[in-house]
Amino acid sequence: WDETHFGKMGSYYINRTFFFDVHPPLGKMLIGLAGYLSGYDGTFPFQKPGDRYEQHNYVGMRGVRLYRLVSSCSALLCFSVQMLELSKSLPAALLTAFILIFDTGCITLSQYILLDPILMFFLMGAVLSMVKCNSCADRPFSASWWFWMSLTGVNLAGAMGVKFVGLFVVLLIGLNTMHDLWGLLGNLSLSLVMFGKHLLARVLCLILLPLALYMAMFAVHFTVLNKSGPGDGFFSSAFQSQLIGNNLHNISVPE
């Protein structure tokens, strides 16, 4: 059923048809992009689970271009987190990556039009970026420190932009950031000015940057979906008047 739902959402993006859904737009935009790049024209109706795709080019949306890629990257990220930063053990890292690669659930998820593989990629990317940033704690404000902290913010926006369950990784990184700041505040050799710089850097990279990217996703979402569709009725008349094909299109609507 989920493949039917998210496949239809991807088709809406290809057809530029406005819709309303409970999830943020990033994952569905990537699904639509995968279909578009692989030659899918957005005409399959996705009416019920089990319908045959027949001549429709569904392969790109199913995973050759997107899901297999992000699933493979998730395994690499998992290996990197274990090997490079946490366990420092090659056998432990190989075992962890092996378990992820051959997990029945992950294999199944990577073969269908779903948001979960994309979400896993951003979740693991956020954790890896956080751990790498922690490893640069002895070199604050260096290029690598800024890079990993900024990348953490990008991955936070990605996780939240796919599903709201991404809030859990926001909570994890938020607790890690609070722990770091508490340690810096207790460091008597660190001036308040320097502590303020640390605080400002985290606000910039872990709050403002993710928020800006998250809002940019919705800006793209509303720009692409400019035609009337099944989600019109959830929005105001003034908004509906901007959608091509809507009964109120180009009609002057008072505030």
mmCIF file of C-alpha atoms in Angstrom:
data_model
loop_
_atom_site.group_PDB
_atom_site.id
_atom_site.type_symbol
_atom_site.label_atom_id
_atom_site.label_comp_id
_atom_site.label_asym_id
_atom_site.label_seq_id
_atom_site.Cartn_x
_atom_site.Cartn_y
_atom_site.Cartn_z
ATOM 1 C CA TRP A 1 0.000 0.000 0.000
ATOM 2 C CA ASP A 2 2.804 2.440 0.859
ATOM 3 C CA GLU A 3 4.406 1.971 -2.558
ATOM 4 C CA THR A 4 1.064 2.832 -4.165
ATOM 5 C CA HIS A 5 0.792 5.962 -2.030
ATOM 6 C CA PHE A 6 4.322 7.289 -2.503
ATOM 7 C CA GLY A 7 4.412 6.267 -6.159
ATOM 8 C CA LYS A 8 1.343 8.409 -6.717
ATOM 9 C CA MET A 9 3.028 11.299 -4.884
ATOM 10 C CA GLY A 10 6.051 10.981 -7.183
ATOM 11 C CA SER A 11 3.721 11.064 -10.194
ATOM 12 C CA TYR A 12 2.151 14.274 -8.874
ATOM 13 C CA TYR A 13 5.576 15.944 -8.891
ATOM 14 C CA ILE A 14 6.279 14.808 -12.447
ATOM 15 C CA ASN A 15 2.856 16.116 -13.551
ATOM 16 C CA ARG A 16 3.224 19.246 -11.359
ATOM 17 C CA THR A 17 -0.163 18.485 -9.746
ATOM 18 C CA PHE A 18 -0.753 19.910 -6.271
ATOM 19 C CA PHE A 19 -1.583 17.461 -3.467
ATOM 20 C CA PHE A 20 -1.750 17.357 0.311
ATOM 21 C CA ASP A 21 0.123 14.789 2.420
ATOM 22 C CA VAL A 22 1.138 14.375 6.059
ATOM 23 C CA HIS A 23 4.859 13.932 5.336
ATOM 24 C CA PRO A 24 7.309 16.727 4.451
ATOM 25 C CA PRO A 25 8.147 16.957 0.744
ATOM 26 C CA LEU A 26 11.836 16.037 0.336
ATOM 27 C CA GLY A 27 11.505 12.247 0.087
ATOM 28 C CA LYS A 28 8.615 12.419 -2.375
ATOM 29 C CA MET A 29 10.426 15.023 -4.475
ATOM 30 C CA LEU A 30 13.417 12.679 -4.700
ATOM 31 C CA ILE A 31 11.107 9.824 -5.712
ATOM 32 C CA GLY A 32 9.628 12.003 -8.451
ATOM 33 C CA LEU A 33 13.125 13.054 -9.539
ATOM 34 C CA ALA A 34 14.255 9.415 -9.747
ATOM 35 C CA GLY A 35 11.237 8.608 -11.909
ATOM 36 C CA TYR A 36 11.778 11.638 -14.138
ATOM 37 C CA LEU A 37 15.482 10.895 -14.678
ATOM 38 C CA SER A 38 14.717 7.269 -15.538
ATOM 39 C CA GLY A 39 12.107 8.160 -18.158
ATOM 40 C CA TYR A 40 8.868 7.647 -16.205
ATOM 41 C CA ASP A 41 6.154 9.990 -17.537
ATOM 42 C CA GLY A 42 3.887 10.060 -14.481
ATOM 43 C CA THR A 43 0.892 8.433 -16.176
ATOM 44 C CA PHE A 44 0.547 5.260 -14.082
ATOM 45 C CA PRO A 45 -2.549 5.693 -11.851
ATOM 46 C CA PHE A 46 -1.292 3.842 -8.720
ATOM 47 C CA GLN A 47 -4.886 2.973 -7.820
ATOM 48 C CA LYS A 48 -4.353 -0.128 -5.682
ATOM 49 C CA PRO A 49 -1.497 -2.369 -4.518
ATOM 50 C CA GLY A 50 -0.571 -5.133 -6.945
ATOM 51 C CA ASP A 51 -1.501 -3.340 -10.164
ATOM 52 C CA ARG A 52 0.826 -4.305 -13.000
ATOM 53 C CA TYR A 53 3.061 -1.537 -14.277
ATOM 54 C CA GLU A 54 2.917 -2.990 -17.811
ATOM 55 C CA GLN A 55 4.782 -0.635 -20.185
ATOM 56 C CA HIS A 56 5.369 2.082 -17.574
ATOM 57 C CA ASN A 57 9.012 2.672 -16.718
ATOM 58 C CA TYR A 58 8.873 2.182 -12.957
ATOM 59 C CA VAL A 59 12.412 0.838 -12.544
ATOM 60 C CA GLY A 60 13.948 4.187 -11.596
ATOM 61 C CA MET A 61 11.335 4.823 -8.912
ATOM 62 C CA ARG A 62 11.691 1.258 -7.624
ATOM 63 C CA GLY A 63 15.332 1.711 -6.911
ATOM 64 C CA VAL A 64 18.057 1.359 -9.543
ATOM 65 C CA ARG A 65 18.893 5.073 -9.470
ATOM 66 C CA LEU A 66 17.878 6.026 -5.943
ATOM 67 C CA TYR A 67 17.082 3.326 -3.389
ATOM 68 C CA ARG A 68 19.919 0.948 -4.184
ATOM 69 C CA LEU A 69 22.250 3.941 -4.102
ATOM 70 C CA VAL A 70 21.096 5.275 -0.733
ATOM 71 C CA SER A 71 20.919 1.768 0.745
ATOM 72 C CA SER A 72 24.524 1.141 -0.319
ATOM 73 C CA CYS A 73 25.549 4.517 1.081
ATOM 74 C CA SER A 74 23.756 3.727 4.345
ATOM 75 C CA ALA A 75 25.887 0.602 4.736
ATOM 76 C CA LEU A 76 29.035 2.636 4.013
ATOM 77 C CA LEU A 77 27.994 5.293 6.533
ATOM 78 C CA CYS A 78 27.285 2.623 9.119
ATOM 79 C CA PHE A 79 30.741 1.115 8.491
ATOM 80 C CA SER A 80 32.378 4.556 8.751
ATOM 81 C CA VAL A 81 30.682 5.408 12.037
ATOM 82 C CA GLN A 82 31.736 2.098 13.574
ATOM 83 C CA MET A 83 35.215 1.895 12.080
ATOM 84 C CA LEU A 84 36.430 5.475 11.967
ATOM 85 C CA GLU A 85 35.054 6.879 15.181
ATOM 86 C CA LEU A 86 33.234 4.598 17.626
ATOM 87 C CA SER A 87 34.630 1.099 17.968
ATOM 88 C CA LYS A 88 37.950 1.650 16.135
ATOM 89 C CA SER A 89 37.606 -2.039 15.275
ATOM 90 C CA LEU A 90 37.617 -3.315 11.711
ATOM 91 C CA PRO A 91 35.871 -6.637 12.587
ATOM 92 C CA ALA A 92 33.119 -4.769 14.477
ATOM 93 C CA ALA A 93 32.615 -2.341 11.603
ATOM 94 C CA LEU A 94 32.513 -5.150 9.027
ATOM 95 C CA LEU A 95 30.039 -7.113 11.131
ATOM 96 C CA THR A 96 27.771 -4.076 11.532
ATOM 97 C CA ALA A 97 27.813 -3.285 7.805
ATOM 98 C CA PHE A 98 27.267 -6.981 6.983
ATOM 99 C CA ILE A 99 24.214 -7.142 9.249
ATOM 100 C CA LEU A 100 22.751 -4.034 7.615
ATOM 101 C CA ILE A 101 23.438 -5.193 4.052
ATOM 102 C CA PHE A 102 21.859 -8.616 4.531
ATOM 103 C CA ASP A 103 19.008 -7.591 6.831
ATOM 104 C CA THR A 104 15.758 -8.827 5.304
ATOM 105 C CA GLY A 105 13.893 -5.651 6.230
ATOM 106 C CA CYS A 106 16.503 -3.372 4.658
ATOM 107 C CA ILE A 107 16.645 -5.504 1.506
ATOM 108 C CA THR A 108 12.856 -5.347 1.190
ATOM 109 C CA LEU A 109 12.666 -1.609 1.835
ATOM 110 C CA SER A 110 15.333 -0.903 -0.787
ATOM 111 C CA GLN A 111 13.285 -2.590 -3.534
ATOM 112 C CA TYR A 112 10.083 -0.551 -3.298
ATOM 113 C CA ILE A 113 8.981 3.063 -3.690
ATOM 114 C CA LEU A 114 9.256 4.056 -0.025
ATOM 115 C CA LEU A 115 10.625 6.907 2.080
ATOM 116 C CA ASP A 116 12.448 4.710 4.593
ATOM 117 C CA PRO A 117 15.713 4.112 2.647
ATOM 118 C CA ILE A 118 16.071 7.855 2.081
ATOM 119 C CA LEU A 119 15.332 8.534 5.754
ATOM 120 C CA MET A 120 17.925 5.963 6.862
ATOM 121 C CA PHE A 121 20.531 7.621 4.675
ATOM 122 C CA PHE A 122 20.025 11.042 6.275
ATOM 123 C CA LEU A 123 19.793 9.588 9.793
ATOM 124 C CA MET A 124 23.100 7.758 9.425
ATOM 125 C CA GLY A 125 24.650 10.749 7.699
ATOM 126 C CA ALA A 126 23.648 12.987 10.618
ATOM 127 C CA VAL A 127 25.126 10.578 13.173
ATOM 128 C CA LEU A 128 28.367 10.212 11.194
ATOM 129 C CA SER A 129 28.687 14.002 10.811
ATOM 130 C CA MET A 130 28.073 14.487 14.537
ATOM 131 C CA VAL A 131 30.700 11.913 15.482
ATOM 132 C CA LYS A 132 33.236 13.376 13.028
ATOM 133 C CA CYS A 133 32.561 16.861 14.378
ATOM 134 C CA ASN A 134 33.162 15.577 17.916
ATOM 135 C CA SER A 135 36.515 14.192 16.767
ATOM 136 C CA CYS A 136 37.486 17.730 15.705
ATOM 137 C CA ALA A 137 36.767 19.162 19.175
ATOM 138 C CA ASP A 138 40.481 19.774 19.734
ATOM 139 C CA ARG A 139 40.537 21.921 16.565
ATOM 140 C CA PRO A 140 37.545 24.276 16.988
ATOM 141 C CA PHE A 141 36.754 26.662 14.116
ATOM 142 C CA SER A 142 39.048 24.781 11.752
ATOM 143 C CA ALA A 143 37.881 24.023 8.201
ATOM 144 C CA SER A 144 37.114 20.382 9.036
ATOM 145 C CA TRP A 145 35.224 21.407 12.200
ATOM 146 C CA TRP A 146 33.029 23.817 10.231
ATOM 147 C CA PHE A 147 32.530 21.264 7.445
ATOM 148 C CA TRP A 148 31.309 18.459 9.680
ATOM 149 C CA MET A 149 29.111 20.720 11.779
ATOM 150 C CA SER A 150 27.535 22.233 8.666
ATOM 151 C CA LEU A 151 27.059 18.771 7.161
ATOM 152 C CA THR A 152 25.339 17.715 10.381
ATOM 153 C CA GLY A 153 22.871 20.564 9.885
ATOM 154 C CA VAL A 154 22.303 19.571 6.247
ATOM 155 C CA ASN A 155 21.572 15.972 7.263
ATOM 156 C CA LEU A 156 19.237 17.150 10.022
ATOM 157 C CA ALA A 157 17.248 19.095 7.429
ATOM 158 C CA GLY A 158 17.247 16.037 5.175
ATOM 159 C CA ALA A 159 15.973 13.722 7.914
ATOM 160 C CA MET A 160 13.236 16.160 8.925
ATOM 161 C CA GLY A 161 12.398 16.840 5.281
ATOM 162 C CA VAL A 162 11.667 13.159 4.598
ATOM 163 C CA LYS A 163 9.651 12.201 7.682
ATOM 164 C CA PHE A 164 8.837 13.846 10.999
ATOM 165 C CA VAL A 165 10.356 10.823 12.752
ATOM 166 C CA GLY A 166 13.620 12.577 11.898
ATOM 167 C CA LEU A 167 12.956 14.583 15.071
ATOM 168 C CA PHE A 168 14.572 11.748 17.006
ATOM 169 C CA VAL A 169 17.978 12.368 15.416
ATOM 170 C CA VAL A 170 17.445 16.093 16.070
ATOM 171 C CA LEU A 171 16.947 15.164 19.735
ATOM 172 C CA LEU A 172 20.105 13.015 19.723
ATOM 173 C CA ILE A 173 22.269 15.747 18.219
ATOM 174 C CA GLY A 174 20.624 18.351 20.441
ATOM 175 C CA LEU A 175 21.588 16.382 23.565
ATOM 176 C CA ASN A 176 25.126 15.932 22.223
ATOM 177 C CA THR A 177 25.366 19.684 21.576
ATOM 178 C CA MET A 178 24.109 20.506 25.080
ATOM 179 C CA HIS A 179 26.722 18.143 26.527
ATOM 180 C CA ASP A 180 29.477 19.858 24.518
ATOM 181 C CA LEU A 181 28.364 23.337 25.537
ATOM 182 C CA TRP A 182 28.107 22.330 29.181
ATOM 183 C CA GLY A 183 31.686 21.088 29.062
ATOM 184 C CA LEU A 184 32.840 24.304 27.399
ATOM 185 C CA LEU A 185 31.003 26.422 29.964
ATOM 186 C CA GLY A 186 32.783 24.544 32.763
ATOM 187 C CA ASN A 187 36.182 25.102 31.171
ATOM 188 C CA LEU A 188 37.610 27.955 33.247
ATOM 189 C CA SER A 189 40.399 28.543 30.730
ATOM 190 C CA LEU A 190 37.816 29.461 28.077
ATOM 191 C CA SER A 191 36.647 33.083 28.012
ATOM 192 C CA LEU A 192 32.968 33.991 27.784
ATOM 193 C CA VAL A 193 33.629 35.586 24.411
ATOM 194 C CA MET A 194 35.010 32.317 23.055
ATOM 195 C CA PHE A 195 32.116 30.394 24.586
ATOM 196 C CA GLY A 196 29.757 32.816 22.845
ATOM 197 C CA LYS A 197 31.468 32.051 19.538
ATOM 198 C CA HIS A 198 30.980 28.314 20.122
ATOM 199 C CA LEU A 199 27.318 28.884 20.944
ATOM 200 C CA LEU A 200 26.803 31.108 17.886
ATOM 201 C CA ALA A 201 28.472 28.557 15.591
ATOM 202 C CA ARG A 202 26.109 25.815 16.794
ATOM 203 C CA VAL A 203 23.077 28.046 16.458
ATOM 204 C CA LEU A 204 24.134 28.890 12.905
ATOM 205 C CA CYS A 205 24.949 25.342 11.747
ATOM 206 C CA LEU A 206 22.500 23.220 13.759
ATOM 207 C CA ILE A 207 19.443 25.503 13.970
ATOM 208 C CA LEU A 208 19.416 28.248 11.339
ATOM 209 C CA LEU A 209 20.946 26.200 8.496
ATOM 210 C CA PRO A 210 18.518 23.233 8.903
ATOM 211 C CA LEU A 211 15.554 25.602 9.202
ATOM 212 C CA ALA A 212 16.582 27.494 6.060
ATOM 213 C CA LEU A 213 16.992 24.251 4.095
ATOM 214 C CA TYR A 214 13.710 22.886 5.440
ATOM 215 C CA MET A 215 11.842 26.004 4.303
ATOM 216 C CA ALA A 216 13.634 25.867 0.947
ATOM 217 C CA MET A 217 12.205 22.374 0.404
ATOM 218 C CA PHE A 218 8.698 23.761 0.754
ATOM 219 C CA ALA A 219 9.574 26.656 -1.549
ATOM 220 C CA VAL A 220 10.551 24.128 -4.234
ATOM 221 C CA HIS A 221 7.460 22.050 -3.401
ATOM 222 C CA PHE A 222 5.056 24.947 -3.987
ATOM 223 C CA THR A 223 6.954 26.144 -7.066
ATOM 224 C CA VAL A 224 6.860 22.747 -8.782
ATOM 225 C CA LEU A 225 3.243 21.898 -7.894
ATOM 226 C CA ASN A 226 1.506 24.753 -9.726
ATOM 227 C CA LYS A 227 -1.479 22.825 -11.167
ATOM 228 C CA SER A 228 -4.801 22.083 -9.502
ATOM 229 C CA GLY A 229 -5.059 18.679 -7.855
ATOM 230 C CA PRO A 230 -6.623 16.651 -5.020
ATOM 231 C CA GLY A 231 -5.055 18.797 -2.278
ATOM 232 C CA ASP A 232 -6.693 22.111 -3.210
ATOM 233 C CA GLY A 233 -9.539 21.926 -0.722
ATOM 234 C CA PHE A 234 -7.215 21.934 2.294
ATOM 235 C CA PHE A 235 -6.044 25.467 1.487
ATOM 236 C CA SER A 236 -7.500 28.942 1.290
ATOM 237 C CA SER A 237 -9.291 30.406 -1.710
ATOM 238 C CA ALA A 238 -6.420 32.856 -2.177
ATOM 239 C CA PHE A 239 -3.983 29.962 -2.479
ATOM 240 C CA GLN A 240 -6.273 28.030 -4.837
ATOM 241 C CA SER A 241 -6.449 31.046 -7.138
ATOM 242 C CA GLN A 242 -2.724 30.542 -7.893
ATOM 243 C CA LEU A 243 -3.150 26.961 -9.140
ATOM 244 C CA ILE A 244 -3.523 26.411 -12.883
ATOM 245 C CA GLY A 245 -6.783 24.637 -13.673
ATOM 246 C CA ASN A 246 -8.514 25.528 -10.418
ATOM 247 C CA ASN A 247 -11.980 27.138 -10.658
ATOM 248 C CA LEU A 248 -10.609 30.150 -8.777
ATOM 249 C CA HIS A 249 -7.460 30.497 -10.918
ATOM 250 C CA ASN A 250 -6.492 34.147 -11.478
ATOM 251 C CA ILE A 251 -9.641 35.361 -9.672
ATOM 252 C CA SER A 252 -9.093 38.274 -7.306
ATOM 253 C CA VAL A 253 -9.817 36.958 -3.806
ATOM 254 C CA PRO A 254 -10.118 39.429 -0.902
ATOM 255 C CA GLU A 255 -8.025 38.790 2.170
#
